[in-house]
PDB file of C-alpha atoms in Angstrom:
ATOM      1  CA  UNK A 127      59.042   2.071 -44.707  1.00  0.00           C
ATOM      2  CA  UNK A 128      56.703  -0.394 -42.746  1.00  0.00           C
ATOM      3  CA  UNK A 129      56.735   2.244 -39.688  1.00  0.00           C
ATOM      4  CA  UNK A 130      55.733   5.897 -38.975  1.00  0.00           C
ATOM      5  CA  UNK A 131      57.044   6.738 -36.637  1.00  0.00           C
ATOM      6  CA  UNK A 132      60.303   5.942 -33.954  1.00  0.00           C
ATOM      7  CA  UNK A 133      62.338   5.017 -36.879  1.00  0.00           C
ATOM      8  CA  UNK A 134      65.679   7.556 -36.012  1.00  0.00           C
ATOM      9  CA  UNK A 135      65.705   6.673 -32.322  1.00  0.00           C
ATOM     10  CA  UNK A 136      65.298   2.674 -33.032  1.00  0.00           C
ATOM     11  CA  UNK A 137      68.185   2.956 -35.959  1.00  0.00           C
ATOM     12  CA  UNK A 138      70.811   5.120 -34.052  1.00  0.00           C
ATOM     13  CA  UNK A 139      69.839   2.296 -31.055  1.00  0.00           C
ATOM     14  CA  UNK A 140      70.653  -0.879 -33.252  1.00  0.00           C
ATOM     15  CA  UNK A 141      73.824   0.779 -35.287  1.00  0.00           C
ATOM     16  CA  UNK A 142      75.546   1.573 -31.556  1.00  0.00           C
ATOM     17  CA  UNK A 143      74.685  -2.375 -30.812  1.00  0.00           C
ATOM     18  CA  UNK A 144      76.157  -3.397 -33.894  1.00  0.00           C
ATOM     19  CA  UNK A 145      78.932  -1.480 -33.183  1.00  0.00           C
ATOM     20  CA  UNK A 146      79.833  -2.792 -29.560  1.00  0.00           C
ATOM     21  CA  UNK A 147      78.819  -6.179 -31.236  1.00  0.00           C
ATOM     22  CA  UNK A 148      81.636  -5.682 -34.060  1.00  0.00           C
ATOM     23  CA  UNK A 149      84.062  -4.955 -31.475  1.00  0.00           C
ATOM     24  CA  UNK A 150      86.344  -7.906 -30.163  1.00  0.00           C
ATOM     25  CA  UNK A 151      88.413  -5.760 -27.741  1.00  0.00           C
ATOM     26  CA  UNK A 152      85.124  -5.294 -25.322  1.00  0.00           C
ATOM     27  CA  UNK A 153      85.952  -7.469 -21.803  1.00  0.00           C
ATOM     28  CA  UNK A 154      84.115  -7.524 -18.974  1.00  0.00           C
ATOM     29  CA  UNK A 155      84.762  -4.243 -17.585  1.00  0.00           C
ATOM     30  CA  UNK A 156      82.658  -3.060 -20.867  1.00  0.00           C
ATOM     31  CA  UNK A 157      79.324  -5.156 -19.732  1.00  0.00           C
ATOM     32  CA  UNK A 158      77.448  -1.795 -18.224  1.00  0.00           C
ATOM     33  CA  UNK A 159      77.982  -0.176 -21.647  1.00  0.00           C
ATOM     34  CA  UNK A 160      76.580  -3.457 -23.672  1.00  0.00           C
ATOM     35  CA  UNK A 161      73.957  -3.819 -21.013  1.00  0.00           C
ATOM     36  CA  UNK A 162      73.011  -0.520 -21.879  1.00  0.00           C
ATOM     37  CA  UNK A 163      72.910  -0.738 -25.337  1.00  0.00           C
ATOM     38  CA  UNK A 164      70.589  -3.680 -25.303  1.00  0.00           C
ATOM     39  CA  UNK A 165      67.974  -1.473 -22.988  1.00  0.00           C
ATOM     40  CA  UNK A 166      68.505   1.329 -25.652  1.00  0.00           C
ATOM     41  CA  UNK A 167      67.832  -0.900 -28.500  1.00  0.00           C
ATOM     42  CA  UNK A 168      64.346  -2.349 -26.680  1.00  0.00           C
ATOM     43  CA  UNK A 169      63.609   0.753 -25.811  1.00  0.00           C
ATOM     44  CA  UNK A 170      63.551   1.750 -29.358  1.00  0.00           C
ATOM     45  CA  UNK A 171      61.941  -1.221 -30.808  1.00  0.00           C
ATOM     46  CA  UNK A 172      59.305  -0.860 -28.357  1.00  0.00           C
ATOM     47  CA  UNK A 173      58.474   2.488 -29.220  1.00  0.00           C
ATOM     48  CA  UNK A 174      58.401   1.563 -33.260  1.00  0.00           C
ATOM     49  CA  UNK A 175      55.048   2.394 -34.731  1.00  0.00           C
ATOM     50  CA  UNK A 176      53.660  -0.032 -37.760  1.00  0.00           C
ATOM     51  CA  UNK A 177      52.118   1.574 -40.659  1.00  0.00           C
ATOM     52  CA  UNK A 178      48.403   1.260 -40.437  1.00  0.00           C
ATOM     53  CA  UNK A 179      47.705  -1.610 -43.321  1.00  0.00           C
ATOM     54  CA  UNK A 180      45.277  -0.162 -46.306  1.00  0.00           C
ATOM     55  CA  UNK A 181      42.170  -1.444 -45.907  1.00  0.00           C
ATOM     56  CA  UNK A 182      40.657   0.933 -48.385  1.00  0.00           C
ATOM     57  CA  UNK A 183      40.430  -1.468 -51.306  1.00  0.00           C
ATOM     58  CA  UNK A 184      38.715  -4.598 -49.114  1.00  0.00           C
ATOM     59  CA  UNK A 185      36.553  -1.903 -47.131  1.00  0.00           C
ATOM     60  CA  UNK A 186      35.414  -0.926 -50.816  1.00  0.00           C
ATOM     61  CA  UNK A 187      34.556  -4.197 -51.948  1.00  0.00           C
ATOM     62  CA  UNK A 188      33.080  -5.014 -48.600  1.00  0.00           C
ATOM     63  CA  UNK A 189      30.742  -1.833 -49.400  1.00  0.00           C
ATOM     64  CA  UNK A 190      29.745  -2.855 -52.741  1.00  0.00           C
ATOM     65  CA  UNK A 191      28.742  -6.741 -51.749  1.00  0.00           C
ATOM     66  CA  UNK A 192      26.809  -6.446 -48.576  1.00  0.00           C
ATOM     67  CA  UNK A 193      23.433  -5.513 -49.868  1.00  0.00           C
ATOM     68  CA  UNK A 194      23.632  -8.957 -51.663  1.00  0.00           C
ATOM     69  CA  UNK A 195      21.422 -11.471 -50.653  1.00  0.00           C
ATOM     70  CA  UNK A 196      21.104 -15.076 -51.087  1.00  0.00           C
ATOM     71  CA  UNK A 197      17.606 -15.592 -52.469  1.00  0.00           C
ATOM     72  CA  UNK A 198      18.491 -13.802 -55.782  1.00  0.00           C
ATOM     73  CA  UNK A 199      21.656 -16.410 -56.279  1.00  0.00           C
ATOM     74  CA  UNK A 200      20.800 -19.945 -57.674  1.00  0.00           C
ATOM     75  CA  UNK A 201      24.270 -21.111 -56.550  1.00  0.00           C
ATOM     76  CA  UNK A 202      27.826 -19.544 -55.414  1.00  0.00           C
ATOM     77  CA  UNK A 203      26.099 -17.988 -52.008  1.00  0.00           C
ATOM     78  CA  UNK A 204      28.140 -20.384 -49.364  1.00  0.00           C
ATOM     79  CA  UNK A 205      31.761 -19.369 -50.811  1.00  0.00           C
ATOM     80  CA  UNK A 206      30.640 -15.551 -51.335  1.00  0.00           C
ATOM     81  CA  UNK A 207      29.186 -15.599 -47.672  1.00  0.00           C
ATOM     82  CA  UNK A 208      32.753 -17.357 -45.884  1.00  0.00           C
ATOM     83  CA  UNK A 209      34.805 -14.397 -48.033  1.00  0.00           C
ATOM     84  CA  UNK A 210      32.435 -11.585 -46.993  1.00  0.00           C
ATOM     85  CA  UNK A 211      32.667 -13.093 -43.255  1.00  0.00           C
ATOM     86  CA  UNK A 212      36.476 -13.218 -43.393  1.00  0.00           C
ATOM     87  CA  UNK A 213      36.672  -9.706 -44.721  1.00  0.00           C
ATOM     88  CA  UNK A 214      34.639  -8.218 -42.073  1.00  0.00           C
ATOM     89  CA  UNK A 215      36.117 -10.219 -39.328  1.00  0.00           C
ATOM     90  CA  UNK A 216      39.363  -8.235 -40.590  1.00  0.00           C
ATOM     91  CA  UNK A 217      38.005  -4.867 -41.246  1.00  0.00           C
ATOM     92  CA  UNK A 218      36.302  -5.030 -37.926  1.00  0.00           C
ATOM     93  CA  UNK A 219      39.949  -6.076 -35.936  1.00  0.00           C
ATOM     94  CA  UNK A 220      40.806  -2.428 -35.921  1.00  0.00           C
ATOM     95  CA  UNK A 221      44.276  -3.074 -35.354  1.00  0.00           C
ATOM     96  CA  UNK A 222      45.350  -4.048 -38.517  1.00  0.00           C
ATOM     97  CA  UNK A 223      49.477  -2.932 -39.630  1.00  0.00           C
ATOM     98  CA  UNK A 224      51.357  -3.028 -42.567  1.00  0.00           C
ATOM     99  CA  UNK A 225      52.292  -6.538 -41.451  1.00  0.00           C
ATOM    100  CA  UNK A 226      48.734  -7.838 -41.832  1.00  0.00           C
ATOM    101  CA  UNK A 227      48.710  -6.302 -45.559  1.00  0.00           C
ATOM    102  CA  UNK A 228      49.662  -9.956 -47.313  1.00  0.00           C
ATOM    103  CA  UNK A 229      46.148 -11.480 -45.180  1.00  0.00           C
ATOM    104  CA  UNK A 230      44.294  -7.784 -46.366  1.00  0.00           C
ATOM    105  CA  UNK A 231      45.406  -8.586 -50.240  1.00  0.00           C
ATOM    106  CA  UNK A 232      44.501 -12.102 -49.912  1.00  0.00           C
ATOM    107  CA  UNK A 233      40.899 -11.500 -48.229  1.00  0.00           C
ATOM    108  CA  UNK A 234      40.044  -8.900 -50.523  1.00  0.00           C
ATOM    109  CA  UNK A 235      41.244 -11.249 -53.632  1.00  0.00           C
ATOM    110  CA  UNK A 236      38.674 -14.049 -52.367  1.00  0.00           C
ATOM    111  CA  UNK A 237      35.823 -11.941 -52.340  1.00  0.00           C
ATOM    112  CA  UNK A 238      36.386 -10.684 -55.604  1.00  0.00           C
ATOM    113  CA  UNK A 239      36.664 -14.020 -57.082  1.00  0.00           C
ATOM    114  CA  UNK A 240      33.395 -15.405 -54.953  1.00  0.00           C
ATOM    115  CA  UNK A 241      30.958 -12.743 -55.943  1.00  0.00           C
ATOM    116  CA  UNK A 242      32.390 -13.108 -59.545  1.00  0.00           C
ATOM    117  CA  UNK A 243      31.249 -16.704 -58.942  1.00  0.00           C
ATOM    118  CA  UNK A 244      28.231 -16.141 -58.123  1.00  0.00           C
ATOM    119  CA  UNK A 245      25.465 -17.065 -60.353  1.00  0.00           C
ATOM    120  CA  UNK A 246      22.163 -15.252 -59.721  1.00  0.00           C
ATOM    121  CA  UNK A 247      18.250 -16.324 -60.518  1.00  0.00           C
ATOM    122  CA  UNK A 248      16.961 -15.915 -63.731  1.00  0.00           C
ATOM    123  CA  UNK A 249      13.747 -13.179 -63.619  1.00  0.00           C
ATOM    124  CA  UNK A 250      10.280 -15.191 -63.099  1.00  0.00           C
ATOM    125  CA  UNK A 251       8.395 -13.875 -66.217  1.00  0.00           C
ATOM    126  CA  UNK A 252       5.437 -16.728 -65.742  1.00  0.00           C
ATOM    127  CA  UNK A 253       2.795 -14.224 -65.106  1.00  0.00           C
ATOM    128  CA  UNK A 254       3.980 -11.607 -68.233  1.00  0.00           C
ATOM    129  CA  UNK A 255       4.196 -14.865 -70.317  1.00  0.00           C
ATOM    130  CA  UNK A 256       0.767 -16.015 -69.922  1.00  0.00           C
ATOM    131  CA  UNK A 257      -0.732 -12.662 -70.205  1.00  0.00           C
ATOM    132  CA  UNK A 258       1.256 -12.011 -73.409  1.00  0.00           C
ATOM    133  CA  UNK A 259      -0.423 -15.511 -74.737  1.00  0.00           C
ATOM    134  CA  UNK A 260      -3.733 -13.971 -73.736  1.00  0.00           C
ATOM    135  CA  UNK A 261      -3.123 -10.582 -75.436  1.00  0.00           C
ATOM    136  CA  UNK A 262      -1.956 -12.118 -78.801  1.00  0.00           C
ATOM    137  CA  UNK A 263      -4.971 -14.213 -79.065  1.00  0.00           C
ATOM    138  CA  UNK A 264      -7.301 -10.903 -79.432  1.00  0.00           C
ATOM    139  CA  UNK A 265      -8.282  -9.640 -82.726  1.00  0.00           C
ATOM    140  CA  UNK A 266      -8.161  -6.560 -84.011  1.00  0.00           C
ATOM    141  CA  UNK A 267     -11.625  -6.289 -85.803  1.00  0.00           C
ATOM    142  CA  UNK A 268     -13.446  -6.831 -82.508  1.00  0.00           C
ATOM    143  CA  UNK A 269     -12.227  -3.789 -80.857  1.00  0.00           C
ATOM    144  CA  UNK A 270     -13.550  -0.153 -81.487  1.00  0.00           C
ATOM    145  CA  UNK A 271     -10.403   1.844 -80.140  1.00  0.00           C
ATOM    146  CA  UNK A 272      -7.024   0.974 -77.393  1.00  0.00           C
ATOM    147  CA  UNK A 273      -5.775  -1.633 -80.187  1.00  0.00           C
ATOM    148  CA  UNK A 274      -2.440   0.611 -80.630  1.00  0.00           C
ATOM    149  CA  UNK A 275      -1.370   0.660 -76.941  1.00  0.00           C
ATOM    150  CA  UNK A 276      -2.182  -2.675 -76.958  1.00  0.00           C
ATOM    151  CA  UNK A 277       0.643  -3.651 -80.111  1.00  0.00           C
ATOM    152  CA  UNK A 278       2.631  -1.006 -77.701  1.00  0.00           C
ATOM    153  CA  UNK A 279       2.603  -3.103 -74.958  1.00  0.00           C
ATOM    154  CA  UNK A 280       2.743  -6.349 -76.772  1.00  0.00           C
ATOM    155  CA  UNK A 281       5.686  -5.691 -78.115  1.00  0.00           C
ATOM    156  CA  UNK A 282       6.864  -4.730 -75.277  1.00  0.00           C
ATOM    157  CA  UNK A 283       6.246  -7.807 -73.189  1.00  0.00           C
ATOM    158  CA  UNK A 284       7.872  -9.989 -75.878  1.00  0.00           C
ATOM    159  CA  UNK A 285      10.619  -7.953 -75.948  1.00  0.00           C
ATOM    160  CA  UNK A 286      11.171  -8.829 -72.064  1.00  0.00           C
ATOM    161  CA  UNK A 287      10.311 -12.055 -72.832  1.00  0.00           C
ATOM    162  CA  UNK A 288      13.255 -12.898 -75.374  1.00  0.00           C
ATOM    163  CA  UNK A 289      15.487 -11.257 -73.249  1.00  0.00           C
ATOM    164  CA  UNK A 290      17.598 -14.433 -71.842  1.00  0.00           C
ATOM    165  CA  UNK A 291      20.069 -11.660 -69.775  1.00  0.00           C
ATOM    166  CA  UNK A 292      17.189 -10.633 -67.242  1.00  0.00           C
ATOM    167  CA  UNK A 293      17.841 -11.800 -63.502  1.00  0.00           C
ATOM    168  CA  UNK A 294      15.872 -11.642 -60.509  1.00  0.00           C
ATOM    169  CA  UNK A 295      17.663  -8.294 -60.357  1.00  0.00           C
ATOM    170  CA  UNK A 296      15.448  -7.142 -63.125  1.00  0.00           C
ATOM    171  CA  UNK A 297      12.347  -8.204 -61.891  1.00  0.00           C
ATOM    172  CA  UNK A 298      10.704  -4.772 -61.975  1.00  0.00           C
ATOM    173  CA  UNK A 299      11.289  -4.273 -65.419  1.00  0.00           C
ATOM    174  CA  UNK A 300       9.164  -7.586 -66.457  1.00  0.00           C
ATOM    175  CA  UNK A 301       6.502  -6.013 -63.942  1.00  0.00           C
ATOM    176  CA  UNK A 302       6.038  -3.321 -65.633  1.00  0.00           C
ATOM    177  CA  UNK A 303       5.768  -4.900 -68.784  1.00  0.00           C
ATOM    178  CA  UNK A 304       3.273  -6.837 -66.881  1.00  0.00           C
ATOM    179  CA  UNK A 305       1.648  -3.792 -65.624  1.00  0.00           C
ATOM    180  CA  UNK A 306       1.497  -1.665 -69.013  1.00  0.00           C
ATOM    181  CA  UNK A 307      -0.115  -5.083 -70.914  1.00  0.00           C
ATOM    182  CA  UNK A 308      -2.715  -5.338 -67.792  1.00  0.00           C
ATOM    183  CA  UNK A 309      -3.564  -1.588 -68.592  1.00  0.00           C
ATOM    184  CA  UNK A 310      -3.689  -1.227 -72.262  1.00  0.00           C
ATOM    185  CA  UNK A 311      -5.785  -5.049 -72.341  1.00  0.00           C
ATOM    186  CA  UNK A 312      -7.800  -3.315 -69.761  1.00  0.00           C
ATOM    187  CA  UNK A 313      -8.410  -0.257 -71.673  1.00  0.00           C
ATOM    188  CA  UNK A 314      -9.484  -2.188 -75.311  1.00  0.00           C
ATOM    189  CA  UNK A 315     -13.158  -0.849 -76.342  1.00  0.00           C
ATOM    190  CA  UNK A 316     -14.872  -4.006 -77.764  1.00  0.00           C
ATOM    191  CA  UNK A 317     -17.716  -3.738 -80.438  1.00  0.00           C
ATOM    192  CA  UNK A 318     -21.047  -4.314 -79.407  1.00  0.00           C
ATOM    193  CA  UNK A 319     -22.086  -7.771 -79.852  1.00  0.00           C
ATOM    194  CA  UNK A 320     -24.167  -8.775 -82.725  1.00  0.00           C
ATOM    195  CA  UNK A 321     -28.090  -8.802 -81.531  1.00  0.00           C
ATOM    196  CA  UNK A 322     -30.038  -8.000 -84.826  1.00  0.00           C
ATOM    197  CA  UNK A 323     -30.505 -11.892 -85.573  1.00  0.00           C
ATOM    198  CA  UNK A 324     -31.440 -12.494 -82.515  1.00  0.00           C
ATOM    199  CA  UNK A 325     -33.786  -9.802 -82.066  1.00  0.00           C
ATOM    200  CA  UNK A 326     -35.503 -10.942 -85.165  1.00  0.00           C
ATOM    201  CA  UNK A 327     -36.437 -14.221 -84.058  1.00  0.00           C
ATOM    202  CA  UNK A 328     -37.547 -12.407 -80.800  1.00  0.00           C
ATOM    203  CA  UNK A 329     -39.826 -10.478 -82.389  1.00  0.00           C
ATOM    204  CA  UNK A 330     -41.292 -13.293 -85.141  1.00  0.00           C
ATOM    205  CA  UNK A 331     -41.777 -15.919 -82.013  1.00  0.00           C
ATOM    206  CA  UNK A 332     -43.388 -12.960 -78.994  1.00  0.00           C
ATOM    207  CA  UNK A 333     -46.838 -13.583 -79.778  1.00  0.00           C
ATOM    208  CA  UNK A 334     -46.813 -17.058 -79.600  1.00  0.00           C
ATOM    209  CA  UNK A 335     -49.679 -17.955 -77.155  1.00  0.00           C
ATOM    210  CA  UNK A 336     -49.361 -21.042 -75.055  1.00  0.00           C
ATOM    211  CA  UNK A 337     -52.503 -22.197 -75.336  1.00  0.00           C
ATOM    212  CA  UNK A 338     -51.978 -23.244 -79.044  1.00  0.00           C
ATOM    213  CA  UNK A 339     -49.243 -26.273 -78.439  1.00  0.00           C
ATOM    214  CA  UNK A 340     -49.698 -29.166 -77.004  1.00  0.00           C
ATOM    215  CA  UNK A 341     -45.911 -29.853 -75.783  1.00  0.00           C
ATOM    216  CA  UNK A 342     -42.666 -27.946 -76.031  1.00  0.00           C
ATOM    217  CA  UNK A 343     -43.774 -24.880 -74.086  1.00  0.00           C
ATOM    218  CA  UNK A 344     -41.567 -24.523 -70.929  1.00  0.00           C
ATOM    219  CA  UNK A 345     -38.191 -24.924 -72.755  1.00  0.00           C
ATOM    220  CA  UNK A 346     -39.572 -22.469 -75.324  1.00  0.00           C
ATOM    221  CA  UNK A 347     -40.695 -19.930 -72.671  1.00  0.00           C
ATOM    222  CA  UNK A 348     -36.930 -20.310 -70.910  1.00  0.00           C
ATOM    223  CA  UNK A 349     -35.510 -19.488 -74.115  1.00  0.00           C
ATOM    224  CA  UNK A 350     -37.530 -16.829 -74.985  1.00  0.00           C
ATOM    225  CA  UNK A 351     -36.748 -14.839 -71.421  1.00  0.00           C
ATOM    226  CA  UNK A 352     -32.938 -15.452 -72.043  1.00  0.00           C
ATOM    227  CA  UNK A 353     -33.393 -13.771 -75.531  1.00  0.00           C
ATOM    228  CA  UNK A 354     -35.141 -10.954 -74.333  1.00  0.00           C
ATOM    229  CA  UNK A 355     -32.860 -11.163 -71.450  1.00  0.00           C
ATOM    230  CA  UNK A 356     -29.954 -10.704 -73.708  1.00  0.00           C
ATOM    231  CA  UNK A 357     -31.330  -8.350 -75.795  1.00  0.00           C
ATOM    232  CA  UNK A 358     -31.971  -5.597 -72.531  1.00  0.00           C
ATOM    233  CA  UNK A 359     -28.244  -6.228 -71.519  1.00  0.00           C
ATOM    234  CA  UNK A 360     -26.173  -3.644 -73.250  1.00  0.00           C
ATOM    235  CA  UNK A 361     -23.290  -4.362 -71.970  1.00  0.00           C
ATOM    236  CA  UNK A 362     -22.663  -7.472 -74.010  1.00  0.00           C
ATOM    237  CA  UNK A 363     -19.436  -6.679 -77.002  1.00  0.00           C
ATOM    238  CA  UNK A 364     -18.716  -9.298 -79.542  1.00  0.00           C
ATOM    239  CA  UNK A 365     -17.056 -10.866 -77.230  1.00  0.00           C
ATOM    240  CA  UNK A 366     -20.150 -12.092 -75.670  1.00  0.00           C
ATOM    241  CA  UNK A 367     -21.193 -13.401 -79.370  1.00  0.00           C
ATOM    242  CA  UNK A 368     -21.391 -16.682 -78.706  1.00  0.00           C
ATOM    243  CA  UNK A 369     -23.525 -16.274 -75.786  1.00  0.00           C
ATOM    244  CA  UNK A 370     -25.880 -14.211 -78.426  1.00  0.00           C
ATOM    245  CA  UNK A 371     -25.556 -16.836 -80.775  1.00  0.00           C
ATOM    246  CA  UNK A 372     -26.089 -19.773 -78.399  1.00  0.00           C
ATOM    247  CA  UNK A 373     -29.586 -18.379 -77.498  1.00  0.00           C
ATOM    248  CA  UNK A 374     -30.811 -17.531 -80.846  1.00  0.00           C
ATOM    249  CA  UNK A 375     -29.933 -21.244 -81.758  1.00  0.00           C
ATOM    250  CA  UNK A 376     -31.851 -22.451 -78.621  1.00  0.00           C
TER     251      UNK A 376
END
């Protein structure tokens, strides 16, 4: 079974040497027909063709593991990269017979274990963890509209975040969580910011004429232009309250 072909001409070849070689009443005068026999049987060996060895299994494997690559593995990469070598080295030898199966078998049973060995990098979620900390520090009251996408996404992101399975493999999928938490944060619609306090004072204090202190003038002037600074800026949201608040204090 180990050969395809030359089988019949190499067994006829060693049963007619067995034969001579079983008989006892062969003498000298016999030695052309032994002589012979021994050129038929080499003859016949020589011409025996091996059974290709099946590679199909290791080339398989092979297939499946050589995409891998050793940034995304945290440790297991030096054993995994000797197996993958010593597979190739075989599947590349292109002579390979039914003889060279046990070595096959063997190669293909050391890859298997390595890349089940192999232990890869946990998914960097640093960015999507931070932004999550931002997002859940928002309230809801200070935004006009986008607060649903924004629970959406939230939930979402912490959802990615608890996941303790991800690998560097999954990397994408925390992006995107990333990505769809940038968005809806980016699309919130803040209230406007709180001005009517402000613009009270503005108004009570804008006729105030310098000429009727004696000190205090300058710092009230600077304040006075940041209020009505303020006040013309309508892009300020309630998120800017402080700042409002700040200069109707001052």
């Amino acid at each position: 079974n180990e050969y395809e072909a030359g089988w019949a001409d190499f067994a006829k070849a060693l049963a007619d040497a067995n034969k001579l070689l079983a008989d006892t009443s062969l003498t000298i005068e016999d030695q052309a027909l032994v002589d012979n026999a021994l050129s038929a049987l080499t003859a016949a060996a020589g011409k025996l063709v091996l059974n290709p060895a099946d590679t199909a299994a290791l080339q398989e494997k092979a297939n499946e593991v050589k995409g891998y690559r050793q940034e995304n593995y945290q440790s297991g990469w030096e054993e995994f990269a000797k197996a993958l070598a010593d597979a190739n080295r075989l599947l590349e030898s292109g002579s390979l017979t039914i003889q060279d199966q046990k070595e096959i078998d063997s190669a293909l049973a050391a890859l298997t274990a390595a890349s089940a060995k192999l232990t890869l990098k946990d998914a960097d979620k640093a960015a999507l963890s931070e932004r999550a900390a931002q997002a859940g520090l928002l309230k809801k009251e200070n935004y006009t509209s986008g607060w649903e996408a924004l629970e959406k996404a939230l939930l979402a992101a912490n959802n990615v975040l608890a996941d303790q399975k991800l690998t560097i493999l999954d990397q994408q999928k925390v992006e995107k969580a990333l990505s769809d938490l940038n968005t809806a944060m980016n699309g919130l619609v803040a209230k406007a910011a709180e001005k009517a306090a402000l613009q009270a004072k503005v108004d009570e204090v804008k006729n105030f004429a310098k000429n009727d202190y004696q000190s205090g003038w300058d710092d009230f002037a600077a304040a006075l232009s940041e209020a009505k600074k303020l006040l013309a800026d309508n892009t300020l949201t309630i998120l800017d309250q402080p700042k409002v608040d700040a200069a109707l204090e001052t």
